[in-house]
Coordinates of C-alpha atoms in Angstrom, one line a residue:
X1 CA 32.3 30.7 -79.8
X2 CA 28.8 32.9 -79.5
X3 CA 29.1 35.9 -77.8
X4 CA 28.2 36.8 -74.1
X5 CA 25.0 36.9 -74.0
X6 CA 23.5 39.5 -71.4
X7 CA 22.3 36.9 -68.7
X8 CA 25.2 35.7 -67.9
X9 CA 26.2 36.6 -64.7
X10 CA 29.9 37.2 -62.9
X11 CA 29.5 33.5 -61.2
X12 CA 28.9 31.8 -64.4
X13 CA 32.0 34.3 -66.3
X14 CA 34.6 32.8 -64.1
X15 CA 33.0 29.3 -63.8
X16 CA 33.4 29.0 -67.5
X17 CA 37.3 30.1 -67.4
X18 CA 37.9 28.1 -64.7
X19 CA 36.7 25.4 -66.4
X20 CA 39.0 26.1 -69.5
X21 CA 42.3 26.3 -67.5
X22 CA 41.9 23.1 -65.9
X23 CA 42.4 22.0 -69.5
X24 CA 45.1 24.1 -70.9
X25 CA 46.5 27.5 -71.5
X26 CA 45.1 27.3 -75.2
X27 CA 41.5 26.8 -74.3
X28 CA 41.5 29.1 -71.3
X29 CA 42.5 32.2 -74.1
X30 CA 39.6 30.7 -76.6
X31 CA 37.2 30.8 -73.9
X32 CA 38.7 34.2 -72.7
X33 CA 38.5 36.0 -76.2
X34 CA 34.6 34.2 -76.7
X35 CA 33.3 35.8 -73.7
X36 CA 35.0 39.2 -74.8
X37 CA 33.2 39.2 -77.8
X38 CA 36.6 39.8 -79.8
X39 CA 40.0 38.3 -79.5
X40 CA 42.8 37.4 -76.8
X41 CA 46.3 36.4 -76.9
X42 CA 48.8 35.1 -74.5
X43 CA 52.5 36.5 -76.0
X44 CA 55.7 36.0 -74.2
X45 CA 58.6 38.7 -72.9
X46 CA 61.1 37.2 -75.9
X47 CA 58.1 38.3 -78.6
X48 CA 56.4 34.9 -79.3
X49 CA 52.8 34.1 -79.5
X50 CA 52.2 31.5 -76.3
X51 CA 48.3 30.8 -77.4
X52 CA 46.3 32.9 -79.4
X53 CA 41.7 33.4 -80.2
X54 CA 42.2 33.6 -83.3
X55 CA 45.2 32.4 -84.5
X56 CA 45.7 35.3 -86.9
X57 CA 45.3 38.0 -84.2
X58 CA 49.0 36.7 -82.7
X59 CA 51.1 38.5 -84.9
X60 CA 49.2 42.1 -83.6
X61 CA 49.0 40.4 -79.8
X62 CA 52.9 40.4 -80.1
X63 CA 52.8 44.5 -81.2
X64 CA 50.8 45.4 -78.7
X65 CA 52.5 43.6 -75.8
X66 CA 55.9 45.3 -77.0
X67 CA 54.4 48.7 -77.2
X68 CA 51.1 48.9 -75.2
X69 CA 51.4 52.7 -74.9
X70 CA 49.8 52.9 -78.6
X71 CA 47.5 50.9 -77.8
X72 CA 45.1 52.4 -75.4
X73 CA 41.3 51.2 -76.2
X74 CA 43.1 47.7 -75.6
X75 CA 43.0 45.7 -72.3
X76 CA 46.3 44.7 -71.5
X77 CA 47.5 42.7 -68.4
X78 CA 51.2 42.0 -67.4
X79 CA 52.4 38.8 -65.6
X80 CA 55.7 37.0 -64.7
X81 CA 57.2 35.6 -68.2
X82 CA 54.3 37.2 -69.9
X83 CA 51.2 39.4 -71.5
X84 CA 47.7 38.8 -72.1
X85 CA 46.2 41.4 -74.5
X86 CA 42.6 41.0 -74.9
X87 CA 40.2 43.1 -77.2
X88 CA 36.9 43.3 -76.4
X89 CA 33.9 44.0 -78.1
X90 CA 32.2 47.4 -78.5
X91 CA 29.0 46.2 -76.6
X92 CA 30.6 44.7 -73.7
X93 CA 31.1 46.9 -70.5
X94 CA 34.3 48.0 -69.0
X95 CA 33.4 45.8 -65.9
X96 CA 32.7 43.0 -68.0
X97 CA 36.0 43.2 -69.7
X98 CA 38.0 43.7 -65.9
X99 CA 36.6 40.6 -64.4
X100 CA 37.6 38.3 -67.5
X101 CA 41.2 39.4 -67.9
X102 CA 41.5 39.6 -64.1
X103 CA 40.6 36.3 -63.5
X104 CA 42.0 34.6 -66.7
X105 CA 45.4 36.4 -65.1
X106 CA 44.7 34.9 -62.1
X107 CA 44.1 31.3 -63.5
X108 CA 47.1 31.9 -65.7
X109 CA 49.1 32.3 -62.5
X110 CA 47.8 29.0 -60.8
X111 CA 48.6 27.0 -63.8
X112 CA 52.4 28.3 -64.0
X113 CA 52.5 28.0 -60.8
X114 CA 51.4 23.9 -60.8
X115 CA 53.6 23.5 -63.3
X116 CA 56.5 24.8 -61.7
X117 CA 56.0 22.1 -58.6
X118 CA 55.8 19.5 -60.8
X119 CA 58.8 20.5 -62.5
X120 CA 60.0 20.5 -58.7
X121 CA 58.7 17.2 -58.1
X122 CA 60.2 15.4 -60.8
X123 CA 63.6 16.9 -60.7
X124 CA 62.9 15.8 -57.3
X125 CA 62.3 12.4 -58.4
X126 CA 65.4 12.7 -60.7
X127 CA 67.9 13.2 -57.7
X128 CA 66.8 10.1 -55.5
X129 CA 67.3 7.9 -58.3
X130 CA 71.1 9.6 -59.3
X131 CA 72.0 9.6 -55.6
X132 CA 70.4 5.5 -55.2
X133 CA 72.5 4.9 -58.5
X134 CA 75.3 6.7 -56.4
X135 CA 75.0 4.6 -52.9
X136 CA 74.7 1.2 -55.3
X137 CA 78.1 2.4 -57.2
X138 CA 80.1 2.6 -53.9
X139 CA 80.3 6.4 -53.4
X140 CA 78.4 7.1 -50.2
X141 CA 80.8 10.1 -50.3
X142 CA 79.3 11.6 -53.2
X143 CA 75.8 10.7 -52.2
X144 CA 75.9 12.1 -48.8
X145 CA 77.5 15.6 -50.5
X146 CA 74.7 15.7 -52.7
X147 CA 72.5 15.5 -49.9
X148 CA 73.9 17.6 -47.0
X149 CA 73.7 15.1 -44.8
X150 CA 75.5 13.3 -41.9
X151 CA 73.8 10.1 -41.9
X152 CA 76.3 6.6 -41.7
X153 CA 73.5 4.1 -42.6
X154 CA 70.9 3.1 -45.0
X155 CA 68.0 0.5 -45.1
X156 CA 66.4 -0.7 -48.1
X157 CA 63.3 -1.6 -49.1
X158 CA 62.2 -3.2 -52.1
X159 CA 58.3 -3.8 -53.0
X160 CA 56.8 -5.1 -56.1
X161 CA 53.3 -6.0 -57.3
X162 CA 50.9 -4.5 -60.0
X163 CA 50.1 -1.7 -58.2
X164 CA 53.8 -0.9 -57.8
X165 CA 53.6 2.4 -59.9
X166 CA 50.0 3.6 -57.9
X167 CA 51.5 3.3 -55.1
X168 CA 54.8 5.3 -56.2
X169 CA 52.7 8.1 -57.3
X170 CA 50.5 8.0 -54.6
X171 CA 53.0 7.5 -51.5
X172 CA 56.3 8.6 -52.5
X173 CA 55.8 12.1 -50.7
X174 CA 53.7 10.2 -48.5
X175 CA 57.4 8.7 -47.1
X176 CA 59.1 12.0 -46.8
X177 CA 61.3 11.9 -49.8
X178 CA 63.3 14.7 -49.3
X179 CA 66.8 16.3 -49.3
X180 CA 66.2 18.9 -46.7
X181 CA 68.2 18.6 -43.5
X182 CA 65.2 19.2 -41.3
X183 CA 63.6 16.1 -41.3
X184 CA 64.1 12.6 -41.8
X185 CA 65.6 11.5 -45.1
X186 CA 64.1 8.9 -47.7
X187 CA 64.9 8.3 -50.9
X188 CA 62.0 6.7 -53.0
X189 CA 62.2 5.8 -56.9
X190 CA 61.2 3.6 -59.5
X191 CA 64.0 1.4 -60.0
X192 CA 61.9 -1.2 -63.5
X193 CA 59.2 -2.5 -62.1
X194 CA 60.2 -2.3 -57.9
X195 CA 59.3 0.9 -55.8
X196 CA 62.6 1.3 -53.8
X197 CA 62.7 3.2 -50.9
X198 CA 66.4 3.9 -48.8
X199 CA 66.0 5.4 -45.0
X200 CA 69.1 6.9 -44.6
X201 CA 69.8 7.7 -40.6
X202 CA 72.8 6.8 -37.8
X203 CA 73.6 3.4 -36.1
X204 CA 70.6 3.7 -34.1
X205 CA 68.8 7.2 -34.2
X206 CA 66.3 7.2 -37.0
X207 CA 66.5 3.5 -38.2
X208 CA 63.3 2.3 -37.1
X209 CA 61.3 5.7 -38.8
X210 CA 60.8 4.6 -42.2
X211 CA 59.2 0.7 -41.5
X212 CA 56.0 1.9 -40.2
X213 CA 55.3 4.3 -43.2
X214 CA 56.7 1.2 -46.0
X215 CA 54.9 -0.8 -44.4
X216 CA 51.4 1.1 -44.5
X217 CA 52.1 1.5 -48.1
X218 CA 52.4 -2.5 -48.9
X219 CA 49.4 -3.3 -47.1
X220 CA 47.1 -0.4 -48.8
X221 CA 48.4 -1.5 -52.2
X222 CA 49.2 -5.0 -51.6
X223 CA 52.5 -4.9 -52.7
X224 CA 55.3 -7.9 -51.2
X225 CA 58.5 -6.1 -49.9
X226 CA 61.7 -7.1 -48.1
X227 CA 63.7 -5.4 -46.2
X228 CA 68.1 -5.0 -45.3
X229 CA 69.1 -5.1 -42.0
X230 CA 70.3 -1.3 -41.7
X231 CA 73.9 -1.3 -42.7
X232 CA 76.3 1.7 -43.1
X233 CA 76.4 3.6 -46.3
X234 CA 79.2 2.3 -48.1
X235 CA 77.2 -1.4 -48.0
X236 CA 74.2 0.1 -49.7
X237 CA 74.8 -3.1 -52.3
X238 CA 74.8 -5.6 -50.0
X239 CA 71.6 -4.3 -48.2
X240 CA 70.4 -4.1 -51.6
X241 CA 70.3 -7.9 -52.5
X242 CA 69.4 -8.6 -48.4
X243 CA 66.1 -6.8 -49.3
X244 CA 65.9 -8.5 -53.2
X245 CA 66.2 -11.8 -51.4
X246 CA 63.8 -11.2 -48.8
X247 CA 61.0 -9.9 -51.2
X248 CA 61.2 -13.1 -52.8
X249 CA 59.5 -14.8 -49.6
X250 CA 57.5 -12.0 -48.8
X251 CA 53.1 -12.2 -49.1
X252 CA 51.4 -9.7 -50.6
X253 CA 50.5 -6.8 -48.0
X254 CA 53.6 -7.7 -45.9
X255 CA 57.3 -7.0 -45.8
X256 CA 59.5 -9.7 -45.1
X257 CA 63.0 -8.8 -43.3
X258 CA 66.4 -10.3 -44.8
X259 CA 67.0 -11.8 -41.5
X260 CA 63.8 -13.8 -41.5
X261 CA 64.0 -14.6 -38.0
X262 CA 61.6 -12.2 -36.6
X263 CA 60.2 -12.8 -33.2
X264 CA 63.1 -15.9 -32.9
X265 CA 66.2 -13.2 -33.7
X266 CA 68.4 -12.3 -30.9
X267 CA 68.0 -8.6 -31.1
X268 CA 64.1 -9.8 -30.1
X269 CA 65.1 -12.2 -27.5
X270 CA 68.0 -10.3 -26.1
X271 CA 66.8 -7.0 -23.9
X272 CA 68.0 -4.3 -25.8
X273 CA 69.8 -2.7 -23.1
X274 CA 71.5 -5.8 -22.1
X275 CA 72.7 -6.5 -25.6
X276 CA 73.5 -2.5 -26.4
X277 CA 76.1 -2.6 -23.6
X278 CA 77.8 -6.2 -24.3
X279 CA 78.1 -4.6 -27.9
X280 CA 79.2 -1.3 -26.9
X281 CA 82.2 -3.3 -24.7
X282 CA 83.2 -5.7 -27.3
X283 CA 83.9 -3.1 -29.9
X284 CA 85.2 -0.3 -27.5
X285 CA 88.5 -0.9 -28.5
X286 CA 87.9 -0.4 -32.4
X287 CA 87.6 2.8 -34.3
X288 CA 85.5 3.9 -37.0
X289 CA 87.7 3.1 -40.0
X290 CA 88.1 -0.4 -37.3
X291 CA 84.5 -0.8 -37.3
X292 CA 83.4 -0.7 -41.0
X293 CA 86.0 -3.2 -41.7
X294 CA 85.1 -5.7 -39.8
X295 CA 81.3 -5.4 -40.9
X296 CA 82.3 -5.4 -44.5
X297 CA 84.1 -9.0 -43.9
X298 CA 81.6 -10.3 -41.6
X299 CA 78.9 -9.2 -43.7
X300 CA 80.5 -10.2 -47.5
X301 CA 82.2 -13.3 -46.2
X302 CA 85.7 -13.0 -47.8
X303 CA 88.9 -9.9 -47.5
X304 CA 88.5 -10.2 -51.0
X305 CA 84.4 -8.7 -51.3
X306 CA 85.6 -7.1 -48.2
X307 CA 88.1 -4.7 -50.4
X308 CA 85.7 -4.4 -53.3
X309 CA 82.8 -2.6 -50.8
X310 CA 85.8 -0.6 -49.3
X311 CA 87.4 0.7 -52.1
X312 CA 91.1 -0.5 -50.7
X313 CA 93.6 -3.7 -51.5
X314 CA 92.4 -7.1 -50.0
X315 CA 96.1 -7.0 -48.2
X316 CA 95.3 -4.1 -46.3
X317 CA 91.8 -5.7 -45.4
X318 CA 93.8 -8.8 -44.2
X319 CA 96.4 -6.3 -42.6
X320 CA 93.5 -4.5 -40.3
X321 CA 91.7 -7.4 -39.5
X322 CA 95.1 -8.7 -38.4
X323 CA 95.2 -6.0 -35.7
X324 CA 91.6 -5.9 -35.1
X325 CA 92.1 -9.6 -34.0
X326 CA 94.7 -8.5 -31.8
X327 CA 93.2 -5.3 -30.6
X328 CA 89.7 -7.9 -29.4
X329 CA 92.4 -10.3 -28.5
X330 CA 89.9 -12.8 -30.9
X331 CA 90.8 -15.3 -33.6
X332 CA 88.5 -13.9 -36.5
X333 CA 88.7 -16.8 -38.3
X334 CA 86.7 -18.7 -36.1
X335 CA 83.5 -19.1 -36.7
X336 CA 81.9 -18.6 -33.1
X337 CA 83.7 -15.6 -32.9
X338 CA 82.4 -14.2 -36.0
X339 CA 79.0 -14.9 -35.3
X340 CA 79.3 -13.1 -31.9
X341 CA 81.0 -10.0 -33.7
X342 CA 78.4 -9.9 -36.3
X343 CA 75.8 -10.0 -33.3
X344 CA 77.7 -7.1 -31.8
X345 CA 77.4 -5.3 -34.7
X346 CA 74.0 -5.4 -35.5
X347 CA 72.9 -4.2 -31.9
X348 CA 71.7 -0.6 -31.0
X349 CA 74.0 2.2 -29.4
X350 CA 73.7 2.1 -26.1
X351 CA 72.2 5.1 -24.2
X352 CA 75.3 5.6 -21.9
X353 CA 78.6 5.4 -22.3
X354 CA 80.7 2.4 -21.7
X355 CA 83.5 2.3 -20.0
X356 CA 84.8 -1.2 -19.9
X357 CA 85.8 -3.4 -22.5
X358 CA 85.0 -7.4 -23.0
X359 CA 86.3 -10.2 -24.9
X360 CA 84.8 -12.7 -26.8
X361 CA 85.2 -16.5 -26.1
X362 CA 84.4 -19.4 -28.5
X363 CA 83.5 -21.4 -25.6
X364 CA 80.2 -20.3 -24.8
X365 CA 78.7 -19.5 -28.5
X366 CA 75.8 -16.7 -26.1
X367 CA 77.6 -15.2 -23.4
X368 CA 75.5 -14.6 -20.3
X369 CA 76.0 -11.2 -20.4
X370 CA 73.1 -11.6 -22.8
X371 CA 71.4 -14.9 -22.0
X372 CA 71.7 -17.2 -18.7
X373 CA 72.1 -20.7 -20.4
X374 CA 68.5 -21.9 -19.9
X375 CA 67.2 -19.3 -21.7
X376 CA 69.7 -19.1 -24.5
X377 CA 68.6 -23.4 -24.5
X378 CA 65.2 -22.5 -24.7
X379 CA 66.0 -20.2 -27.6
X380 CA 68.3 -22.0 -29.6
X381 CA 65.7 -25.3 -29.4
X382 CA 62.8 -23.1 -30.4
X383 CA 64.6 -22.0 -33.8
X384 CA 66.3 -25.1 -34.5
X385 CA 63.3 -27.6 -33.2
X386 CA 61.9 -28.3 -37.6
X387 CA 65.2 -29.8 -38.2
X388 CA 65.6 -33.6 -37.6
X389 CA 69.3 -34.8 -36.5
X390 CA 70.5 -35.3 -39.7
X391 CA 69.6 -32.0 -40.9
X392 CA 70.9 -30.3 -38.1
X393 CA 74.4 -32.2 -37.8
X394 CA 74.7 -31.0 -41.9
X395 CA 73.5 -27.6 -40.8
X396 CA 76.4 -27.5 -38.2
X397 CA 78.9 -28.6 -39.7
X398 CA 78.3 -26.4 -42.9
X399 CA 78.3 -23.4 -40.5
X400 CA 81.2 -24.4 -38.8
X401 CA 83.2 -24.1 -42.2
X402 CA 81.7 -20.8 -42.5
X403 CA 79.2 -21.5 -45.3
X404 CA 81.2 -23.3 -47.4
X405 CA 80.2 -26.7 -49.2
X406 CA 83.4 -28.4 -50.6
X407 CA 84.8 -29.2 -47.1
X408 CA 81.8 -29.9 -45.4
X409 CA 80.5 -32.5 -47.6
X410 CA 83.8 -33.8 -47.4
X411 CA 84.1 -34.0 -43.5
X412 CA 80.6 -35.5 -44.1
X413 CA 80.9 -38.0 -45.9
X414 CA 78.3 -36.7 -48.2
X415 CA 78.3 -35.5 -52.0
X416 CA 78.0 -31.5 -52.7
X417 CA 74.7 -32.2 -54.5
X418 CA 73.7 -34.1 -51.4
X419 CA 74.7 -31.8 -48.8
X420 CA 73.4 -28.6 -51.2
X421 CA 70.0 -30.5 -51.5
X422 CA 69.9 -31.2 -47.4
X423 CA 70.5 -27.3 -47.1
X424 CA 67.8 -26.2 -49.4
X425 CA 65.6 -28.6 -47.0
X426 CA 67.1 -26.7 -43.8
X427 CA 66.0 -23.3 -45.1
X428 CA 62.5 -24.7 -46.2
X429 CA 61.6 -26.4 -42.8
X430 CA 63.3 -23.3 -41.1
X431 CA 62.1 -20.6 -43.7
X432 CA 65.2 -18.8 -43.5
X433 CA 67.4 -18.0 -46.6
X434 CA 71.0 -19.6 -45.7
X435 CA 72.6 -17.0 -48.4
X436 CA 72.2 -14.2 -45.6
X437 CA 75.6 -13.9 -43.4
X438 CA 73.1 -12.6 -40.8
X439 CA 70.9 -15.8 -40.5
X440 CA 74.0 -18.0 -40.6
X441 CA 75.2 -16.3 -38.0
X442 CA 72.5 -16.6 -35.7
X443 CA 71.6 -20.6 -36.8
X444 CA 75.8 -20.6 -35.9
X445 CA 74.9 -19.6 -32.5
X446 CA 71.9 -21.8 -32.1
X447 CA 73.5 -24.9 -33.3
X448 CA 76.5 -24.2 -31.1
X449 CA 74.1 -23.6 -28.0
X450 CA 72.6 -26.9 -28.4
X451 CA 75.2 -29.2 -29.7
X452 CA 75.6 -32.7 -27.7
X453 CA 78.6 -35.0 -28.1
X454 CA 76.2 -37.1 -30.6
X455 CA 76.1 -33.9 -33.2
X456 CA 79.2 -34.5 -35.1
X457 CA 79.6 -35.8 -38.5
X458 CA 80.6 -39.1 -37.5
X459 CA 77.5 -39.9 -35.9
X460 CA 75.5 -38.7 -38.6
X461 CA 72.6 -41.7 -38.8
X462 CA 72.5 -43.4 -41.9
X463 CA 69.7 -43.6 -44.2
X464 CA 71.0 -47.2 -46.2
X465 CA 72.0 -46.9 -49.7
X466 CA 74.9 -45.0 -51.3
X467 CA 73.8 -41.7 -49.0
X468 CA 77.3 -41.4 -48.1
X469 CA 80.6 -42.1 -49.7
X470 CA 83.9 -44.0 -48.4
X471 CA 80.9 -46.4 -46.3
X472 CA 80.1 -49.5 -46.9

């Protein structure tokens, strides 16, 4: 580099440094030792040469960083973690010489420093991906400790596009991604080629937060997202495929929920205080342990999945819900009653305490503690109105064996293939996904709500041909 020459002022000194650190540590020392008019290095407290102007002036850097005592017509300058030594040219002025080591110091700081929050950030980064890997393995325990936090549920969103990694990079402090206890927590990661983001928070206190903030962030980056119904922690892997599933239907710019209902779901139609308190006394007489057993069954489908997300035998699944049948005085294997409970469980904490208890009947699929029956008509039609009568006495009868196709094909009349092919029409007129327990449980309700003597399979219209067997 040419030396200084004498017009150049103090602006243009620490222009010319700044200019170097915002490249690297290296250049900011070459420009540091050109303007000195002799040569600079950057040594470490261990005795190694960090950067050096020349390279062969390191070795004597190093000497007189250990012992700067015997070195006095040298400019030295201590920081944290290291030394710059600089020595300057005879010509140059003692001024001169304090302004470049000052502010090369001074630059050397801001750099360490930047790299020290993005050390932060991605060990940041690195922690909601282990505890996400954590919640997915079924050890909510583990996750929670990690995080210092009290929070019982999770919802998950799942967004994909080709600006999925902008948006990451952009946003994911943007969404409060944090572990700190102060303030709402969300975990955002890369998981391949989705932006993932979990809103952990109670049954009802915090759940809606983290929507608003997703959703600003698939619309700026046009990125198509689906989101879980918020379910506790320990069913972070059922959420999970919820919001998998509902991405696949979801637009660019928009989230799609894993309900799908939207403006035709109860919790929409329903007040919310209405349906908080018809919750709250259904459930009154479970307790907690109670109350995630019953949502892993309702929500899985079997005691079997049931044990899996709970981490117990399937025989002591089958042995609570034994006594939570007896404690709601309800047959759980029904499937009105199920639909109801799941209903109950998905509704928000009421804001006072209850102090009665209800019971569930299979006789009225809405009770009218939540709907008077016009309304709940009015409802159920509006949901149900794309399906033709055909469609819809399959539809029933498939929810009324709980989602399962063997025996209602059977009590149809129809073939598996034809009854699977009828439901894949159902969830395309209705542009629902049948797989989700919580749309099945509402088109349960619906159907139910509706239903005329003529719905049944034996008056299922026929359509000529070999539609259905054992008919001539």
């Amino acid at each position: 580099m040419s030396g200084l020459p004498v017009k150049v002022t103090r602006y243009q000194v620490v222009r010319r440094l700044t200019r170097a650190a915002a490249h690297s540590d290296a250049q900011l020392i070459a420009e540091a030792a050109g303007l000195a008019e002799g040569w600079a290095v950057l040594a470490d407290l261990m005795g190694g040469v960090v950067c050096s102007t020349p390279d062969s002036a390191g070795p004597e850097g190093v000497r007189v960083a250990a012992h700067p005592q015997l070195y006095p017509q040298l400019t030295i300058r201590k920081m944290a973690g290291a030394v710059l030594v600089v020595r300057p040219g005879t010509a140059l002025p003692s001024s001169r010489i304090d302004l470049i080591t000052r502010t090369c110091v001074d630059l050397l700081r801001m750099r360490a420093r930047a790299r020290r929050e993005e050390d932060t950030h991605h060990a940041e980064q690195r922690l909601h991906t282990a505890v996400l890997h954590l919640l997915l393995s079924g050890q909510p325990h583990l996750a929670t400790d990690v995080l210092g936090t009290a929070a019982t549920h999770a919802t998950v969103f799942r967004l994909s596009g080709k600006l999925v990694h902008a948006a990451y990079q952009t946003h994911w402090r943007a969404a409060q991604p944090s572990v700190s206890p102060q303030v709402p927590r969300m975990l955002v990661c890369m998981e391949g080629s989705e932006l993932v983001v979990v809103a952990l928070h109670g049954l009802d206190q915090g759940r809606h937060v983290a929507r608003p903030v997703v959703a600003r962030i698939a619309a700026r980056h046009q990125l198509a997202g689906g989101v879980s119904d918020p379910l506790p922690l320990d069913m972070v892997a059922t959420a999970w495929a919820e919001a998998g599933n509902a991405r696949h239907s979801a637009t660019s710019g928009c989230l799609a929920s894993a309900t799908f209902l939207g403006s035709h779901g109860l919790l929409g139609v329903v007040p919310a205080g209405r349906l908080a308190r018809w919750s709250a006394a259904v459930l009154k007489p479970l307790n907690r342990e109670q109350h995630r057993t019953l949502e892993a069954y309702l929500r899985s489908g079997s005691a079997q999945a049931a044990a899996a997300v709970l981490d117990v035998s399937e025989g002591t699944v089958r042995a609570r819900l034994r006594w939570i049948g007896t404690l709601l005085a309800a047959e759980l294997d029904t499937p009105t009653v199920q639909a109801q409970l799941l209903l109950a469980l998905r509704a928000p904490a009421p804001s006072q305490r209850v102090s009665t208890s209800a019971r569930l009947g299979p006789d009225r699929p809405l009770p009218t503690d939540l709907l008077d029956p016009d309304d709940a008509y009015r409802w159920a039609s509006a949901l149900l109105r794309p399906l033709d009568k055909p469609l819809r006495i399959a539809l029933r009868c498939w929810l009324q064996h709980r989602g399962r196709t063997a025996p209602a094909a059977s009590e149809l009349g129809l073939s598996r293939s034809t009854l699977t092919d009828w439901l894949s029409k159902c969830g395309r007129a209705l542009s629902l996904d049948l797989s989700s327990a919580t749309v099945r449980a509402e088109l349960h309700l619906a159907a139910e709500t509706i239903a005329t003597p003529e719905d049944t399979p034996a008056r299922l219209p026929r359509r000529g041909g070999r539609t259905y067997r054992g008919q001539p």
